[in-house]
mmCIF file of N, CA and C in Angstrom:
data_model
loop_
_atom_site.group_PDB
_atom_site.id
_atom_site.type_symbol
_atom_site.label_atom_id
_atom_site.label_comp_id
_atom_site.label_asym_id
_atom_site.label_seq_id
_atom_site.Cartn_x
_atom_site.Cartn_y
_atom_site.Cartn_z
ATOM 1 N N UNK A 1 -41.837 39.990 22.840
ATOM 2 C CA UNK A 1 -40.812 40.843 23.378
ATOM 3 C C UNK A 1 -39.602 40.814 22.447
ATOM 4 N N UNK A 2 -39.126 41.978 22.087
ATOM 5 C CA UNK A 2 -37.987 42.085 21.172
ATOM 6 C C UNK A 2 -36.680 41.796 21.920
ATOM 7 N N UNK A 3 -35.713 41.334 21.164
ATOM 8 C CA UNK A 3 -34.407 41.086 21.748
ATOM 9 C C UNK A 3 -33.724 42.398 22.109
ATOM 10 N N UNK A 4 -32.936 42.370 23.172
ATOM 11 C CA UNK A 4 -32.141 43.533 23.533
ATOM 12 C C UNK A 4 -31.109 43.798 22.439
ATOM 13 N N UNK A 5 -30.812 45.066 22.199
ATOM 14 C CA UNK A 5 -29.852 45.417 21.145
ATOM 15 C C UNK A 5 -28.500 44.757 21.398
ATOM 16 N N UNK A 6 -28.066 44.723 22.652
ATOM 17 C CA UNK A 6 -26.768 44.101 22.967
ATOM 18 C C UNK A 6 -26.774 42.631 22.552
ATOM 19 N N UNK A 7 -27.876 41.935 22.765
ATOM 20 C CA UNK A 7 -27.966 40.528 22.375
ATOM 21 C C UNK A 7 -28.035 40.382 20.864
ATOM 22 N N UNK A 8 -28.695 41.304 20.199
ATOM 23 C CA UNK A 8 -28.719 41.284 18.730
ATOM 24 C C UNK A 8 -27.305 41.428 18.183
ATOM 25 N N UNK A 9 -26.516 42.293 18.822
ATOM 26 C CA UNK A 9 -25.131 42.488 18.395
ATOM 27 C C UNK A 9 -24.305 41.217 18.609
ATOM 28 N N UNK A 10 -24.523 40.555 19.725
ATOM 29 C CA UNK A 10 -23.811 39.302 20.003
ATOM 30 C C UNK A 10 -24.201 38.247 18.975
ATOM 31 N N UNK A 11 -25.487 38.156 18.670
ATOM 32 C CA UNK A 11 -25.971 37.199 17.669
ATOM 33 C C UNK A 11 -25.325 37.497 16.315
ATOM 34 N N UNK A 12 -25.286 38.758 15.944
ATOM 35 C CA UNK A 12 -24.692 39.149 14.664
ATOM 36 C C UNK A 12 -23.215 38.760 14.608
ATOM 37 N N UNK A 13 -22.504 38.998 15.690
ATOM 38 C CA UNK A 13 -21.090 38.617 15.750
ATOM 39 C C UNK A 13 -20.936 37.104 15.637
ATOM 40 N N UNK A 14 -21.760 36.373 16.373
ATOM 41 C CA UNK A 14 -21.709 34.912 16.323
ATOM 42 C C UNK A 14 -21.969 34.374 14.931
ATOM 43 N N UNK A 15 -22.932 34.951 14.250
ATOM 44 C CA UNK A 15 -23.259 34.533 12.889
ATOM 45 C C UNK A 15 -22.075 34.781 11.953
ATOM 46 N N UNK A 16 -21.480 35.959 12.062
ATOM 47 C CA UNK A 16 -20.330 36.284 11.200
ATOM 48 C C UNK A 16 -19.168 35.329 11.456
ATOM 49 N N UNK A 17 -18.890 35.061 12.733
ATOM 50 C CA UNK A 17 -17.779 34.183 13.075
ATOM 51 C C UNK A 17 -18.041 32.745 12.615
ATOM 52 N N UNK A 18 -19.268 32.265 12.797
ATOM 53 C CA UNK A 18 -19.618 30.906 12.387
ATOM 54 C C UNK A 18 -19.547 30.782 10.872
ATOM 55 N N UNK A 19 -20.022 31.788 10.175
ATOM 56 C CA UNK A 19 -19.964 31.782 8.715
ATOM 57 C C UNK A 19 -18.514 31.754 8.244
ATOM 58 N N UNK A 20 -17.645 32.497 8.923
ATOM 59 C CA UNK A 20 -16.225 32.486 8.580
ATOM 60 C C UNK A 20 -15.640 31.086 8.797
ATOM 61 N N UNK A 21 -16.018 30.443 9.892
ATOM 62 C CA UNK A 21 -15.557 29.075 10.160
ATOM 63 C C UNK A 21 -15.974 28.139 9.034
ATOM 64 N N UNK A 22 -17.224 28.209 8.641
ATOM 65 C CA UNK A 22 -17.708 27.330 7.569
ATOM 66 C C UNK A 22 -16.996 27.605 6.255
ATOM 67 N N UNK A 23 -16.754 28.878 5.966
ATOM 68 C CA UNK A 23 -16.099 29.236 4.700
ATOM 69 C C UNK A 23 -14.633 28.832 4.666
ATOM 70 N N UNK A 24 -14.024 28.616 5.811
ATOM 71 C CA UNK A 24 -12.616 28.210 5.874
ATOM 72 C C UNK A 24 -12.424 26.716 5.634
ATOM 73 N N UNK A 25 -13.489 25.962 5.664
ATOM 74 C CA UNK A 25 -13.363 24.513 5.553
ATOM 75 C C UNK A 25 -12.994 24.116 4.130
ATOM 76 N N UNK A 26 -12.022 23.227 4.038
ATOM 77 C CA UNK A 26 -11.568 22.704 2.756
ATOM 78 C C UNK A 26 -11.839 21.207 2.762
ATOM 79 N N UNK A 27 -12.552 20.746 1.770
ATOM 80 C CA UNK A 27 -12.871 19.322 1.678
ATOM 81 C C UNK A 27 -11.753 18.620 0.928
ATOM 82 N N UNK A 28 -11.164 17.652 1.563
ATOM 83 C CA UNK A 28 -10.076 16.908 0.934
ATOM 84 C C UNK A 28 -10.040 15.498 1.493
ATOM 85 N N UNK A 29 -9.136 14.722 0.969
ATOM 86 C CA UNK A 29 -8.945 13.362 1.452
ATOM 87 C C UNK A 29 -8.084 13.393 2.699
ATOM 88 N N UNK A 30 -8.191 12.574 3.667
ATOM 89 C CA UNK A 30 -9.307 11.636 3.782
ATOM 90 C C UNK A 30 -10.555 12.374 4.240
ATOM 91 N N UNK A 31 -11.677 11.927 3.764
ATOM 92 C CA UNK A 31 -12.943 12.562 4.103
ATOM 93 C C UNK A 31 -13.606 11.814 5.260
ATOM 94 N N UNK A 32 -14.574 12.467 5.855
ATOM 95 C CA UNK A 32 -15.374 11.829 6.902
ATOM 96 C C UNK A 32 -16.757 11.582 6.328
ATOM 97 N N UNK A 33 -17.488 10.703 6.946
ATOM 98 C CA UNK A 33 -18.832 10.387 6.456
ATOM 99 C C UNK A 33 -19.756 11.591 6.634
ATOM 100 N N UNK A 34 -20.867 11.550 5.939
ATOM 101 C CA UNK A 34 -21.868 12.608 6.062
ATOM 102 C C UNK A 34 -22.359 12.706 7.503
ATOM 103 N N UNK A 35 -22.595 11.575 8.127
ATOM 104 C CA UNK A 35 -23.084 11.553 9.511
ATOM 105 C C UNK A 35 -22.047 12.166 10.457
ATOM 106 N N UNK A 36 -20.778 11.851 10.227
ATOM 107 C CA UNK A 36 -19.716 12.414 11.064
ATOM 108 C C UNK A 36 -19.632 13.928 10.890
ATOM 109 N N UNK A 37 -19.781 14.399 9.646
ATOM 110 C CA UNK A 37 -19.737 15.840 9.410
ATOM 111 C C UNK A 37 -20.933 16.518 10.078
ATOM 112 N N UNK A 38 -22.082 15.888 10.057
ATOM 113 C CA UNK A 38 -23.246 16.459 10.736
ATOM 114 C C UNK A 38 -22.976 16.577 12.241
ATOM 115 N N UNK A 39 -22.325 15.582 12.810
ATOM 116 C CA UNK A 39 -21.970 15.616 14.227
ATOM 117 C C UNK A 39 -20.964 16.728 14.499
ATOM 118 N N UNK A 40 -19.993 16.868 13.625
ATOM 119 C CA UNK A 40 -18.987 17.923 13.768
ATOM 120 C C UNK A 40 -19.653 19.297 13.751
ATOM 121 N N UNK A 41 -20.533 19.517 12.793
ATOM 122 C CA UNK A 41 -21.214 20.809 12.684
ATOM 123 C C UNK A 41 -22.083 21.052 13.915
ATOM 124 N N UNK A 42 -22.761 20.032 14.392
ATOM 125 C CA UNK A 42 -23.569 20.167 15.607
ATOM 126 C C UNK A 42 -22.684 20.526 16.802
ATOM 127 N N UNK A 43 -21.519 19.924 16.872
ATOM 128 C CA UNK A 43 -20.564 20.257 17.934
ATOM 129 C C UNK A 43 -20.099 21.706 17.821
ATOM 130 N N UNK A 44 -19.855 22.175 16.594
ATOM 131 C CA UNK A 44 -19.465 23.572 16.398
ATOM 132 C C UNK A 44 -20.570 24.510 16.891
ATOM 133 N N UNK A 45 -21.818 24.192 16.529
ATOM 134 C CA UNK A 45 -22.950 25.020 16.967
ATOM 135 C C UNK A 45 -22.986 25.064 18.497
ATOM 136 N N UNK A 46 -22.853 23.923 19.131
ATOM 137 C CA UNK A 46 -22.879 23.880 20.600
ATOM 138 C C UNK A 46 -21.720 24.667 21.207
ATOM 139 N N UNK A 47 -20.556 24.598 20.582
ATOM 140 C CA UNK A 47 -19.405 25.358 21.052
ATOM 141 C C UNK A 47 -19.687 26.860 20.987
ATOM 142 N N UNK A 48 -20.243 27.305 19.881
ATOM 143 C CA UNK A 48 -20.574 28.722 19.731
ATOM 144 C C UNK A 48 -21.636 29.152 20.731
ATOM 145 N N UNK A 49 -22.635 28.322 20.946
ATOM 146 C CA UNK A 49 -23.678 28.644 21.922
ATOM 147 C C UNK A 49 -23.061 28.772 23.312
ATOM 148 N N UNK A 50 -22.194 27.860 23.670
ATOM 149 C CA UNK A 50 -21.541 27.915 24.978
ATOM 150 C C UNK A 50 -20.707 29.183 25.111
ATOM 151 N N UNK A 51 -19.961 29.512 24.071
ATOM 152 C CA UNK A 51 -19.117 30.704 24.117
ATOM 153 C C UNK A 51 -19.956 31.978 24.217
ATOM 154 N N UNK A 52 -20.955 32.121 23.361
ATOM 155 C CA UNK A 52 -21.728 33.364 23.319
ATOM 156 C C UNK A 52 -22.736 33.471 24.454
ATOM 157 N N UNK A 53 -23.028 32.381 25.125
ATOM 158 C CA UNK A 53 -23.920 32.409 26.292
ATOM 159 C C UNK A 53 -23.390 33.398 27.335
ATOM 160 N N UNK A 54 -22.092 33.428 27.497
ATOM 161 C CA UNK A 54 -21.461 34.290 28.496
ATOM 162 C C UNK A 54 -21.581 35.773 28.152
ATOM 163 N N UNK A 55 -21.868 36.080 26.901
ATOM 164 C CA UNK A 55 -21.919 37.470 26.465
ATOM 165 C C UNK A 55 -23.334 38.028 26.385
ATOM 166 N N UNK A 56 -24.338 37.184 26.580
ATOM 167 C CA UNK A 56 -25.722 37.639 26.525
ATOM 168 C C UNK A 56 -26.069 38.423 27.788
ATOM 169 N N UNK A 57 -26.965 39.404 27.629
ATOM 170 C CA UNK A 57 -27.372 40.237 28.756
ATOM 171 C C UNK A 57 -28.874 40.159 28.950
ATOM 172 N N UNK A 58 -29.338 40.756 30.043
ATOM 173 C CA UNK A 58 -30.768 40.811 30.321
ATOM 174 C C UNK A 58 -31.198 39.725 31.284
ATOM 175 N N UNK A 59 -32.504 39.551 31.372
ATOM 176 C CA UNK A 59 -33.051 38.530 32.251
ATOM 177 C C UNK A 59 -32.740 37.144 31.690
ATOM 178 N N UNK A 60 -32.960 36.133 32.501
ATOM 179 C CA UNK A 60 -32.716 34.760 32.033
ATOM 180 C C UNK A 60 -33.561 34.452 30.802
ATOM 181 N N UNK A 61 -34.795 34.918 30.809
ATOM 182 C CA UNK A 61 -35.686 34.700 29.660
ATOM 183 C C UNK A 61 -35.137 35.382 28.407
ATOM 184 N N UNK A 62 -34.647 36.607 28.555
ATOM 185 C CA UNK A 62 -34.080 37.330 27.407
ATOM 186 C C UNK A 62 -32.825 36.640 26.883
ATOM 187 N N UNK A 63 -31.980 36.180 27.791
ATOM 188 C CA UNK A 63 -30.764 35.472 27.373
ATOM 189 C C UNK A 63 -31.116 34.156 26.687
ATOM 190 N N UNK A 64 -32.062 33.416 27.248
ATOM 191 C CA UNK A 64 -32.470 32.145 26.654
ATOM 192 C C UNK A 64 -33.047 32.345 25.257
ATOM 193 N N UNK A 65 -33.872 33.365 25.101
ATOM 194 C CA UNK A 65 -34.480 33.632 23.791
ATOM 195 C C UNK A 65 -33.402 34.021 22.775
ATOM 196 N N UNK A 66 -32.438 34.827 23.214
ATOM 197 C CA UNK A 66 -31.350 35.236 22.319
ATOM 198 C C UNK A 66 -30.505 34.028 21.913
ATOM 199 N N UNK A 67 -30.237 33.141 22.857
ATOM 200 C CA UNK A 67 -29.452 31.949 22.538
ATOM 201 C C UNK A 67 -30.206 31.030 21.594
ATOM 202 N N UNK A 68 -31.505 30.924 21.764
ATOM 203 C CA UNK A 68 -32.303 30.103 20.853
ATOM 204 C C UNK A 68 -32.285 30.701 19.447
ATOM 205 N N UNK A 69 -32.364 32.024 19.354
ATOM 206 C CA UNK A 69 -32.290 32.659 18.033
ATOM 207 C C UNK A 69 -30.907 32.423 17.410
ATOM 208 N N UNK A 70 -29.862 32.534 18.210
ATOM 209 C CA UNK A 70 -28.516 32.275 17.700
ATOM 210 C C UNK A 70 -28.415 30.834 17.219
ATOM 211 N N UNK A 71 -28.929 29.885 17.986
ATOM 212 C CA UNK A 71 -28.890 28.478 17.581
ATOM 213 C C UNK A 71 -29.620 28.273 16.252
ATOM 214 N N UNK A 72 -30.779 28.876 16.103
ATOM 215 C CA UNK A 72 -31.537 28.744 14.854
ATOM 216 C C UNK A 72 -30.752 29.319 13.678
ATOM 217 N N UNK A 73 -30.134 30.473 13.885
ATOM 218 C CA UNK A 73 -29.354 31.101 12.811
ATOM 219 C C UNK A 73 -28.151 30.243 12.422
ATOM 220 N N UNK A 74 -27.455 29.697 13.408
ATOM 221 C CA UNK A 74 -26.295 28.860 13.113
ATOM 222 C C UNK A 74 -26.712 27.579 12.407
ATOM 223 N N UNK A 75 -27.818 26.991 12.840
ATOM 224 C CA UNK A 75 -28.323 25.792 12.164
ATOM 225 C C UNK A 75 -28.710 26.108 10.725
ATOM 226 N N UNK A 76 -29.300 27.272 10.503
ATOM 227 C CA UNK A 76 -29.667 27.685 9.144
ATOM 228 C C UNK A 76 -28.423 27.847 8.272
ATOM 229 N N UNK A 77 -27.373 28.436 8.836
ATOM 230 C CA UNK A 77 -26.119 28.593 8.088
ATOM 231 C C UNK A 77 -25.482 27.254 7.764
ATOM 232 N N UNK A 78 -25.679 26.272 8.616
ATOM 233 C CA UNK A 78 -25.024 24.981 8.407
ATOM 234 C C UNK A 78 -25.679 24.159 7.295
ATOM 235 N N UNK A 79 -26.918 24.445 6.946
ATOM 236 C CA UNK A 79 -27.615 23.659 5.924
ATOM 237 C C UNK A 79 -26.899 23.713 4.569
ATOM 238 N N UNK A 80 -26.599 24.910 4.026
ATOM 239 C CA UNK A 80 -25.890 24.928 2.734
ATOM 240 C C UNK A 80 -24.492 24.310 2.829
ATOM 241 N N UNK A 81 -23.836 24.473 3.971
ATOM 242 C CA UNK A 81 -22.523 23.873 4.160
ATOM 243 C C UNK A 81 -22.624 22.354 4.068
ATOM 244 N N UNK A 82 -23.596 21.775 4.749
ATOM 245 C CA UNK A 82 -23.769 20.318 4.714
ATOM 246 C C UNK A 82 -24.188 19.846 3.320
ATOM 247 N N UNK A 83 -25.001 20.643 2.628
ATOM 248 C CA UNK A 83 -25.364 20.307 1.242
ATOM 249 C C UNK A 83 -24.119 20.276 0.358
ATOM 250 N N UNK A 84 -23.250 21.253 0.554
ATOM 251 C CA UNK A 84 -22.000 21.322 -0.210
ATOM 252 C C UNK A 84 -21.123 20.108 0.114
ATOM 253 N N UNK A 85 -21.107 19.709 1.379
ATOM 254 C CA UNK A 85 -20.306 18.547 1.760
ATOM 255 C C UNK A 85 -20.881 17.269 1.146
ATOM 256 N N UNK A 86 -22.206 17.148 1.131
ATOM 257 C CA UNK A 86 -22.844 15.980 0.500
ATOM 258 C C UNK A 86 -22.460 15.911 -0.977
ATOM 259 N N UNK A 87 -22.480 17.062 -1.651
ATOM 260 C CA UNK A 87 -22.101 17.108 -3.060
ATOM 261 C C UNK A 87 -20.643 16.691 -3.235
ATOM 262 N N UNK A 88 -19.788 17.114 -2.331
ATOM 263 C CA UNK A 88 -18.383 16.708 -2.370
ATOM 264 C C UNK A 88 -18.272 15.193 -2.253
ATOM 265 N N UNK A 89 -18.985 14.602 -1.302
ATOM 266 C CA UNK A 89 -18.919 13.145 -1.124
ATOM 267 C C UNK A 89 -19.414 12.406 -2.369
ATOM 268 N N UNK A 90 -20.457 12.924 -3.001
ATOM 269 C CA UNK A 90 -20.989 12.276 -4.190
ATOM 270 C C UNK A 90 -20.013 12.363 -5.364
ATOM 271 N N UNK A 91 -19.161 13.379 -5.350
ATOM 272 C CA UNK A 91 -18.224 13.564 -6.461
ATOM 273 C C UNK A 91 -17.015 12.644 -6.360
ATOM 274 N N UNK A 92 -16.874 11.959 -5.239
ATOM 275 C CA UNK A 92 -15.705 11.090 -5.052
ATOM 276 C C UNK A 92 -15.836 9.808 -5.830
#
């Protein structure tokens, strides 16, 4: 079953906003550990899921599937960010 267009639009908005959040991050002293940054990013993902949950439409199954797709997309976006942070830590 395909996602509803309204949910696709919400997912697209969430992805753009999350990407903007990641791009705004500046790595500087004092730094946090890699594990702490992973926790922070996971918290950001959960925050976005909680926020966008309210904007999903359709049946519970459709909303759940859309939220799972949003979670996967946000996790995918966070991988290069965390790689960049690891590189920053190694450069110290």
